[in-house]
Amino acid sequence: MHVTKMKGTLDFFDDSALKYQFLEDKANMVCHRFGFNKMITPIFEATELFTRGVGEGSDIVNKEMYTFLDKGERSITLRPEGTAGIVRSFIENKLYANDRVPKKLWYLENMFRYERPQSGRYREFLQFGCEAFGSDDPMLDAELISIPVLLFEMLGLKKVKVRINSLGDVDTRENYKKALMEYFAPHIKDLCEDCQARFSKNPLRILDCKVDKDNPILKNAPKILDYLNTESQAHFDAVLKYLEALDIDYEVDSRVIRGLDYYTHAVFEIEAEIEGFGSQNVICAGGRYDNLVGDLEGPDTKAVGFAIGLERLMLALEKENIAIPDNNYLDVYLIYLGEEAKEKAFAINHMLRIMGFKSDIDYNNRTIKANFKQAERLNASFAIIIGEDELKNNYLTVRNMQTKEEEQVKNKDLTSYLDAKLSQEEDSCSCDDCNHDEEHCKHDECHCNKCE
Ligand code: ATP
Ligand code: MG
């Protein structure tokens, strides 16, 4: 039987795995700067966590969860999003009783939703997200928006748009819900079946409908921003003010409603404005969720977060032709002639790796000519050749693969020789931190492997 991958899943290898690793490293770097610590939670949780946390009225809970009974008859769900699990863990491990407030956490994990697979929409997908607990300061909302904005900027992704809205506090939501129900009541038959169900459960959801999104009934609906009470308005105005202080462009858009039940106050989406990207163009979404910790029986704790869809981000980078630094290179490739030389080459290869070089060896007993080709294919800076004469006289032939020049180097001088040559070759970029971060790299012509 020929087994293939399940519908809506992806394999990552070679370039795509490199991209994944690169983005994880970038996420790690950005989170470090902002003071977020990594959090790892289980891939499955009790189903109840999501029905209560994400909300009974959400598409995720209604249609998209991978839920099953395990052999002990417990109802288990593969996590469809990251926040509920983090909040569960935050409460269970009493992370609120920590003197580091706000508690800042990040994750990069796979999520599962039973959706119709298409470009940018999968059944297993990756999210990088941040959550900050313990402050309702609007400055923190602006900070959370600034994280993906900075990440995209660092990646060179310029065509993005921040769309922001406020869902207000509970009072605001209740008033607005009433107004929406009055407005939609006479039109309900003209909306899709899902919207008819949403009408009584949570009419706000209707505004997030993908089927009816261009329907004038939706477009002319009352706007939540006209219903914000004084505190909600003040909070929202302050978030916008702090965004302006950071020079972050945004567009207030009352259609940003978000598909999850737990949001309050500021909610936002970041869209890739790239031609041909298709309808799955929201690469990041988030907002404030001041009631979720309390709803899950934790102490009243305000919180704000976001999640980036990594596959969509990769797609955006691809469409914009933004290359990821290629780490498919070798410092050294070992070539040998005969069994005795092979043993020695194998040992030198290992020693070089211990010393921090990226080194590899011929595993196929190739001819010299074939090995030079192989060294080129592997993008090696140097080839080391060990033959009879080298063995007898205790030296190594080191061939510069670019210039084809060969030099005889004594065994004991090998690492210092390579160190000197390689740092020359790399033009020795001293910005350890730059990690292809063009903005922070002060070297005009930085050719190091990191920046290249
Ligand atoms: P959409 O409206 O596109 O269904 P969503 O509102 O369900 O998105 P969130 O739950 O807010 O999305 O998830 C945050 C981000 O995760 C999205 O903006 C998107 O980039 C990504 N994402 C969500 N669902 C998927 C999926 N099925 N496949 C790939 N990425 C996804
Ligand atoms: Mg969705």
Coordinates of C-alpha atoms and ligand atoms in Angstrom, one line a residue:
M1 CA 0.0 0.0 0.0
H2 CA 1.3 3.4 -0.9
V3 CA 0.6 5.7 2.1
T4 CA 0.5 9.4 1.5
K5 CA 0.2 12.3 3.9
M6 CA -3.2 13.2 5.3
K7 CA -5.2 15.9 3.5
G8 CA -4.4 19.4 4.7
T9 CA -1.0 18.5 6.2
L10 CA 2.5 19.5 5.1
D11 CA 5.9 17.9 5.2
F12 CA 8.8 20.3 5.9
F13 CA 12.2 19.4 4.4
D14 CA 15.2 21.1 2.7
D15 CA 14.2 24.7 1.9
S16 CA 10.9 24.7 3.7
A17 CA 12.5 23.2 6.9
L18 CA 15.3 25.8 6.6
K19 CA 12.6 28.5 6.4
Y20 CA 10.8 27.0 9.4
Q21 CA 14.1 27.0 11.4
F22 CA 15.0 30.5 10.3
L23 CA 11.6 31.9 11.3
E24 CA 11.7 30.1 14.7
D25 CA 15.2 31.6 15.3
K26 CA 13.8 35.1 14.4
A27 CA 10.8 34.6 16.6
N28 CA 13.1 33.5 19.4
M29 CA 15.3 36.6 18.9
V30 CA 12.4 39.0 18.9
C31 CA 10.8 37.5 21.9
H32 CA 14.1 37.7 23.8
R33 CA 14.3 41.4 23.1
F34 CA 10.7 41.9 24.3
G35 CA 11.2 39.8 27.5
F36 CA 8.9 36.9 26.5
N37 CA 9.8 33.4 27.7
K38 CA 9.1 30.3 25.7
M39 CA 6.2 28.1 26.8
I40 CA 5.5 24.5 25.7
T41 CA 2.1 23.0 26.4
P42 CA 0.6 19.6 25.4
I43 CA -0.6 19.0 21.9
F44 CA -4.0 17.7 23.3
E45 CA -6.1 19.0 26.1
A46 CA -9.5 18.2 27.6
T47 CA -12.2 19.1 25.0
E48 CA -13.9 21.2 27.7
L49 CA -10.9 23.7 27.8
F50 CA -11.7 24.7 24.2
T51 CA -15.5 24.7 24.4
R52 CA -15.2 27.0 27.5
G53 CA -12.1 28.9 26.5
V54 CA -12.5 29.5 22.7
G55 CA -16.3 29.6 23.1
E56 CA -19.4 27.5 22.0
G57 CA -20.3 30.1 19.4
S58 CA -17.0 30.0 17.6
D59 CA -16.4 28.3 14.2
I60 CA -13.5 26.5 15.8
V61 CA -15.6 24.8 18.4
N62 CA -18.6 24.3 16.2
K63 CA -17.0 22.8 13.1
E64 CA -13.2 22.6 13.2
M65 CA -12.0 20.6 16.2
Y66 CA -10.2 17.3 16.1
T67 CA -12.0 15.7 19.0
F68 CA -12.0 12.0 20.0
L69 CA -12.4 9.7 22.9
D70 CA -9.2 8.1 24.1
K71 CA -9.0 4.5 25.4
G72 CA -10.0 5.8 28.8
E73 CA -13.2 7.3 27.3
R74 CA -11.9 10.9 28.0
S75 CA -12.9 13.5 25.4
I76 CA -9.7 14.9 24.0
T77 CA -9.1 17.6 21.5
L78 CA -5.9 18.4 19.5
R79 CA -5.3 22.1 20.2
P80 CA -6.9 24.3 17.6
E81 CA -5.2 27.4 18.9
G82 CA -2.5 28.3 21.5
T83 CA -4.1 30.7 23.9
A84 CA -6.5 28.4 25.8
G85 CA -3.7 25.9 26.7
I86 CA -1.4 28.7 27.8
V87 CA -4.1 30.1 30.0
R88 CA -4.9 26.7 31.4
S89 CA -1.2 26.2 32.3
F90 CA -0.9 29.8 33.6
I91 CA -3.7 29.0 36.1
E92 CA -2.7 25.5 36.9
N93 CA 1.0 26.4 37.6
K94 CA 0.0 29.6 39.4
L95 CA 2.1 31.7 37.1
Y96 CA 0.1 34.7 38.2
A97 CA 1.8 34.4 41.6
N98 CA 5.0 35.5 40.1
D99 CA 6.7 38.8 40.7
R100 CA 7.4 39.3 37.0
V101 CA 4.3 41.1 36.0
P102 CA 3.3 41.3 33.2
K103 CA 4.1 37.6 32.7
K104 CA 5.2 37.4 29.0
L105 CA 5.0 34.0 27.3
W106 CA 5.5 32.9 23.7
Y107 CA 5.0 29.6 21.8
L108 CA 5.6 28.2 18.3
E109 CA 3.6 25.1 17.9
N110 CA 1.4 23.1 15.5
M111 CA -2.4 23.6 15.7
F112 CA -5.2 21.4 14.3
R113 CA -8.4 22.5 12.7
Y114 CA -10.7 20.5 10.4
E115 CA -11.0 23.0 7.6
R116 CA -11.3 22.8 3.8
P117 CA -7.7 22.7 2.8
Q118 CA -6.5 25.4 0.3
S119 CA -3.6 27.6 -0.1
G120 CA -2.8 29.2 3.3
R121 CA -5.3 27.0 5.0
Y122 CA -4.4 23.6 6.4
R123 CA -5.6 21.0 8.9
E124 CA -2.3 21.0 10.7
F125 CA -0.6 24.4 10.7
L126 CA 2.0 26.3 12.7
Q127 CA 1.4 29.3 14.9
F128 CA 3.9 31.6 16.5
G129 CA 2.2 33.6 19.3
C130 CA 2.8 35.8 22.3
E131 CA 0.6 36.3 25.4
A132 CA 1.1 38.9 28.2
F133 CA -0.7 38.5 31.5
G134 CA -1.4 40.9 34.3
S135 CA -1.8 44.4 32.9
D136 CA -4.7 46.3 31.2
D137 CA -2.4 49.1 30.2
P138 CA -3.1 50.0 26.6
M139 CA 0.6 50.5 26.1
L140 CA 0.9 46.7 26.4
D141 CA -1.7 46.3 23.6
A142 CA 0.5 48.5 21.4
E143 CA 3.6 46.6 22.4
L144 CA 2.0 43.3 21.3
I145 CA 1.1 44.8 18.0
S146 CA 4.6 46.1 17.6
I147 CA 6.1 42.6 17.9
P148 CA 4.8 41.1 14.6
V149 CA 5.2 44.5 13.0
L150 CA 8.9 44.5 13.9
L151 CA 9.3 40.8 12.9
F152 CA 7.8 41.5 9.5
E153 CA 10.0 44.5 9.1
M154 CA 13.1 42.5 10.0
L155 CA 12.2 39.9 7.4
G156 CA 11.9 42.6 4.8
L157 CA 8.1 42.1 4.4
K158 CA 7.0 45.6 3.6
K159 CA 3.5 45.1 2.2
V160 CA 1.6 44.6 5.4
K161 CA -1.4 46.4 6.9
V162 CA -2.5 46.6 10.5
R163 CA -6.3 46.7 10.9
I164 CA -7.6 47.4 14.3
N165 CA -11.0 47.6 16.1
S166 CA -12.3 47.6 19.6
L167 CA -14.9 45.1 20.9
G168 CA -15.2 47.1 24.1
D169 CA -15.9 45.7 27.5
V170 CA -18.7 43.4 28.5
D171 CA -21.3 46.2 28.8
T172 CA -20.4 47.6 25.4
R173 CA -20.7 44.1 23.9
E174 CA -24.1 43.5 25.4
N175 CA -25.5 46.8 24.2
Y176 CA -24.0 46.3 20.8
K177 CA -25.4 42.7 20.6
K178 CA -28.9 44.0 21.2
A179 CA -28.5 46.6 18.5
L180 CA -27.2 44.0 16.1
M181 CA -30.0 41.6 16.8
E182 CA -32.6 44.4 16.2
Y183 CA -30.8 45.3 13.0
F184 CA -30.4 41.7 11.7
A185 CA -33.9 40.4 12.7
P186 CA -35.7 41.5 9.6
H187 CA -32.9 40.3 7.3
I188 CA -32.0 37.0 8.8
K189 CA -33.6 34.9 6.1
D190 CA -31.3 36.5 3.5
L191 CA -28.1 35.4 5.3
C192 CA -26.3 32.1 5.0
E193 CA -27.3 29.1 7.2
D194 CA -24.3 29.6 9.5
C195 CA -25.3 33.2 10.1
Q196 CA -28.8 32.2 10.9
A197 CA -27.4 30.0 13.7
R198 CA -25.0 32.8 14.8
F199 CA -27.9 35.2 15.1
S200 CA -29.1 33.8 18.4
K201 CA -25.8 32.4 19.7
N202 CA -23.6 35.4 19.0
P203 CA -24.6 37.9 16.4
L204 CA -21.2 39.5 16.3
R205 CA -20.0 36.4 14.6
I206 CA -22.2 37.3 11.6
L207 CA -19.9 40.2 10.9
D208 CA -17.0 37.7 10.6
C209 CA -18.8 35.5 8.0
K210 CA -16.7 34.6 5.0
V211 CA -19.8 33.6 2.9
D212 CA -21.7 36.9 3.4
K213 CA -18.7 39.2 3.6
D214 CA -19.8 41.3 0.6
N215 CA -23.5 41.3 1.4
P216 CA -24.7 44.9 1.9
I217 CA -26.7 43.7 4.9
L218 CA -23.4 43.1 6.7
K219 CA -21.8 46.2 5.3
N220 CA -24.6 48.5 6.6
A221 CA -24.8 46.9 10.0
P222 CA -24.3 49.2 13.1
K223 CA -20.6 49.6 14.0
I224 CA -19.3 48.6 17.4
L225 CA -17.2 51.7 17.5
D226 CA -20.4 53.8 17.8
Y227 CA -21.3 51.8 20.9
L228 CA -18.1 52.0 23.0
N229 CA -18.8 53.2 26.5
T230 CA -16.5 55.9 28.0
E231 CA -13.9 53.5 29.5
S232 CA -13.8 51.3 26.4
Q233 CA -13.4 54.4 24.2
A234 CA -10.6 55.8 26.4
H235 CA -8.8 52.4 26.3
F236 CA -9.0 52.2 22.5
D237 CA -7.9 55.8 22.0
A238 CA -4.9 55.2 24.2
V239 CA -3.9 52.1 22.2
L240 CA -4.0 54.1 19.0
K241 CA -2.0 56.9 20.7
Y242 CA 0.7 54.4 21.7
L243 CA 0.8 52.9 18.2
E244 CA 1.4 56.4 16.9
A245 CA 4.2 56.9 19.4
L246 CA 5.9 53.9 17.8
D247 CA 5.2 55.2 14.2
I248 CA 3.1 52.1 13.4
D249 CA 0.6 52.7 10.6
Y250 CA -2.8 51.3 11.2
E251 CA -6.3 51.4 9.9
V252 CA -9.4 51.4 12.2
D253 CA -11.7 48.9 10.7
S254 CA -14.9 47.9 12.3
R255 CA -15.1 44.7 10.4
V256 CA -12.3 43.2 12.5
I257 CA -14.3 41.0 14.8
R258 CA -12.1 37.9 15.3
G259 CA -13.4 34.4 15.3
L260 CA -12.9 33.5 18.9
D261 CA -15.2 34.4 21.8
Y262 CA -12.7 35.5 24.3
Y263 CA -11.7 38.9 22.9
T264 CA -12.4 42.3 24.6
H265 CA -11.3 45.8 23.8
A266 CA -8.6 46.2 21.0
V267 CA -8.5 43.4 18.4
F268 CA -6.3 43.5 15.3
E269 CA -5.3 41.7 12.2
I270 CA -2.2 42.1 10.0
E271 CA -2.8 41.5 6.4
A272 CA -0.3 40.8 3.7
E273 CA -1.1 43.2 0.8
I274 CA 0.5 41.0 -1.9
E275 CA -0.9 40.5 -5.3
G276 CA -2.0 37.0 -6.0
F277 CA -1.8 36.0 -2.4
G278 CA -5.4 34.9 -2.4
S279 CA -8.1 35.3 0.3
Q280 CA -6.0 33.7 3.1
N281 CA -4.1 37.0 3.5
V282 CA -4.4 37.5 7.3
I283 CA -1.0 36.5 8.6
C284 CA -1.4 37.6 12.2
A285 CA -4.3 38.2 14.5
G286 CA -4.8 39.0 18.1
G287 CA -6.2 41.3 20.8
R288 CA -7.0 41.7 24.4
Y289 CA -8.8 39.1 26.4
D290 CA -9.4 40.4 29.8
N291 CA -12.0 37.8 30.9
L292 CA -10.5 34.5 29.8
V293 CA -8.4 33.8 32.8
G294 CA -11.4 34.5 35.1
D295 CA -13.7 32.5 32.8
L296 CA -11.4 29.5 33.2
E297 CA -11.6 29.9 37.0
G298 CA -8.3 31.6 37.5
P299 CA -7.9 34.9 39.4
D300 CA -9.0 38.0 37.5
T301 CA -6.1 38.7 35.2
K302 CA -6.1 40.9 32.2
A303 CA -4.2 39.7 29.1
V304 CA -3.4 40.5 25.5
G305 CA -1.9 38.3 22.8
F306 CA -1.5 37.5 19.1
A307 CA -0.8 34.6 16.8
I308 CA 1.0 34.5 13.4
G309 CA 0.2 31.8 10.9
L310 CA 3.7 30.6 9.9
E311 CA 2.7 28.9 6.6
R312 CA 1.0 32.1 5.5
L313 CA 4.1 34.1 6.5
M314 CA 6.3 31.7 4.5
L315 CA 4.0 32.1 1.5
A316 CA 4.2 35.9 1.8
L317 CA 8.0 35.7 1.9
E318 CA 8.0 33.5 -1.2
K319 CA 5.6 35.8 -3.1
E320 CA 7.8 38.8 -2.3
N321 CA 11.0 36.8 -3.3
I322 CA 12.5 37.3 0.1
A323 CA 15.3 34.8 0.4
I324 CA 16.2 33.0 3.6
P325 CA 20.0 32.8 4.3
D326 CA 21.2 29.5 2.9
N327 CA 23.1 27.4 5.4
N328 CA 23.9 24.7 2.9
Y329 CA 27.6 25.3 2.8
L330 CA 30.7 23.5 4.2
D331 CA 33.8 25.0 5.6
V332 CA 35.8 21.9 4.8
Y333 CA 35.3 18.7 2.8
L334 CA 37.6 15.7 3.5
I335 CA 39.0 13.6 0.6
Y336 CA 41.3 10.6 1.1
L337 CA 43.1 8.0 -1.0
G338 CA 43.3 4.5 0.5
E339 CA 42.1 3.0 3.7
E340 CA 44.8 4.3 6.0
A341 CA 44.2 7.9 4.8
K342 CA 40.4 7.3 5.2
E343 CA 40.9 6.6 8.9
K344 CA 43.0 9.7 9.3
A345 CA 40.5 11.9 7.3
F346 CA 37.7 10.6 9.4
A347 CA 39.5 11.5 12.6
I348 CA 40.4 15.0 11.3
N349 CA 36.8 15.5 10.2
H350 CA 35.6 14.8 13.7
M351 CA 38.3 17.0 15.3
L352 CA 37.2 19.9 13.0
R353 CA 33.6 19.5 14.1
I354 CA 34.7 19.5 17.7
M355 CA 36.6 22.8 17.0
G356 CA 33.4 24.3 15.5
F357 CA 34.0 24.0 11.8
K358 CA 31.2 22.8 9.5
S359 CA 33.0 19.8 8.0
D360 CA 32.1 16.6 6.1
I361 CA 33.8 13.7 4.3
D362 CA 33.4 11.5 1.3
Y363 CA 31.2 8.5 2.3
N364 CA 31.3 6.9 -1.2
N365 CA 35.1 6.2 -1.8
R366 CA 34.9 8.5 -4.9
T367 CA 37.8 9.3 -7.2
I368 CA 39.6 12.6 -6.7
K369 CA 37.9 14.1 -9.7
A370 CA 34.4 13.1 -8.5
N371 CA 35.3 14.4 -5.0
F372 CA 36.2 17.8 -6.3
K373 CA 32.8 17.9 -8.0
Q374 CA 31.2 16.8 -4.8
A375 CA 33.0 19.5 -2.8
E376 CA 31.6 22.1 -5.3
R377 CA 28.1 20.6 -5.0
L378 CA 28.3 20.8 -1.2
N379 CA 29.4 24.4 -1.5
A380 CA 32.7 23.8 0.4
S381 CA 35.2 26.6 1.0
F382 CA 38.1 24.2 1.3
A383 CA 38.9 20.6 0.4
I384 CA 41.5 18.7 2.4
I385 CA 43.2 15.9 0.5
I386 CA 45.1 13.1 2.3
G387 CA 47.1 10.7 0.1
E388 CA 50.2 8.6 0.4
D389 CA 52.7 11.5 0.5
E390 CA 50.6 13.5 3.0
L391 CA 50.5 10.4 5.3
K392 CA 54.2 9.8 5.0
N393 CA 55.3 13.4 5.6
N394 CA 52.7 14.5 8.1
Y395 CA 51.0 17.3 6.2
L396 CA 47.7 18.0 4.5
T397 CA 46.9 19.4 1.1
V398 CA 44.3 22.2 1.5
R399 CA 42.6 23.3 -1.7
N400 CA 40.8 26.6 -1.8
M401 CA 37.7 25.6 -3.8
Q402 CA 37.2 29.1 -5.1
T403 CA 40.7 29.9 -6.4
K404 CA 41.7 26.2 -6.9
E405 CA 45.0 27.1 -5.2
E406 CA 46.5 24.3 -3.1
E407 CA 48.8 24.7 -0.1
Q408 CA 50.6 22.2 2.1
V409 CA 49.6 22.7 5.7
K410 CA 51.2 20.9 8.7
N411 CA 48.7 18.8 10.7
K412 CA 49.2 20.8 13.8
D413 CA 48.6 24.1 11.9
L414 CA 45.4 23.1 10.3
T415 CA 42.8 24.8 12.5
S416 CA 44.7 28.1 12.8
Y417 CA 45.2 28.1 9.0
L418 CA 41.5 27.4 8.4
D419 CA 40.4 30.0 11.0
A420 CA 42.5 32.7 9.4
K421 CA 41.4 31.8 5.8
L422 CA 37.7 31.5 6.6
S423 CA 37.5 34.8 8.6
Q424 CA 39.3 36.5 5.7
E425 CA 36.8 35.0 3.3
E426 CA 33.8 36.0 5.3
D427 CA 35.1 39.6 5.5
S428 CA 34.7 38.9 9.2
C429 CA 31.4 40.4 10.1
S430 CA 31.7 41.3 13.8
C431 CA 28.0 41.9 14.4
D432 CA 27.3 38.7 16.3
D433 CA 23.8 39.9 16.8
C434 CA 22.9 40.8 13.2
N435 CA 21.7 37.4 12.2
H436 CA 20.6 38.7 8.8
D437 CA 18.9 41.6 10.4
E438 CA 19.7 44.2 7.8
E439 CA 18.4 47.0 9.9
H440 CA 20.7 46.3 12.7
C441 CA 23.7 45.3 10.7
K442 CA 26.0 48.2 10.4
H443 CA 28.3 46.6 7.8
D444 CA 27.5 48.1 4.4
E445 CA 28.9 45.1 2.6
C446 CA 28.5 42.3 5.0
H447 CA 29.3 39.0 3.3
C448 CA 29.3 36.7 6.2
N449 CA 27.3 33.6 6.0
K450 CA 24.8 35.0 8.4
C451 CA 24.1 38.1 6.3
E452 CA 24.5 36.7 2.9
Ligands
ATP1 P1 -9.2 32.7 9.2 O1 -10.2 33.9 9.3 O2 -8.3 32.9 8.1 O3 -9.9 31.4 9.3 P2 -8.8 32.7 12.0 O4 -9.5 33.9 12.4 O5 -9.5 31.4 12.1 O6 -8.3 32.9 10.5 P3 -6.9 32.8 14.2 O7 -7.6 31.7 14.9 O8 -7.0 34.1 14.7 O9 -7.4 32.7 12.6 O10 -5.4 32.3 13.9 C1 -4.3 33.3 13.8 C2 -3.6 33.1 12.5 O11 -3.3 31.7 12.3 C3 -4.4 33.4 11.3 O12 -4.4 34.8 11.0 C4 -3.7 32.6 10.2 O13 -2.5 33.3 9.8 C5 -3.4 31.4 10.9 N1 -4.3 30.3 10.6 C6 -5.6 30.1 11.2 N2 -6.2 29.0 10.7 C7 -5.3 28.5 9.8 C8 -5.3 27.3 9.0 N3 -6.3 26.5 9.0 N4 -4.2 27.0 8.2 C9 -3.1 27.9 8.3 N5 -3.0 29.0 9.0 C10 -4.1 29.3 9.8
MG2 MG -10.6 30.2 10.8

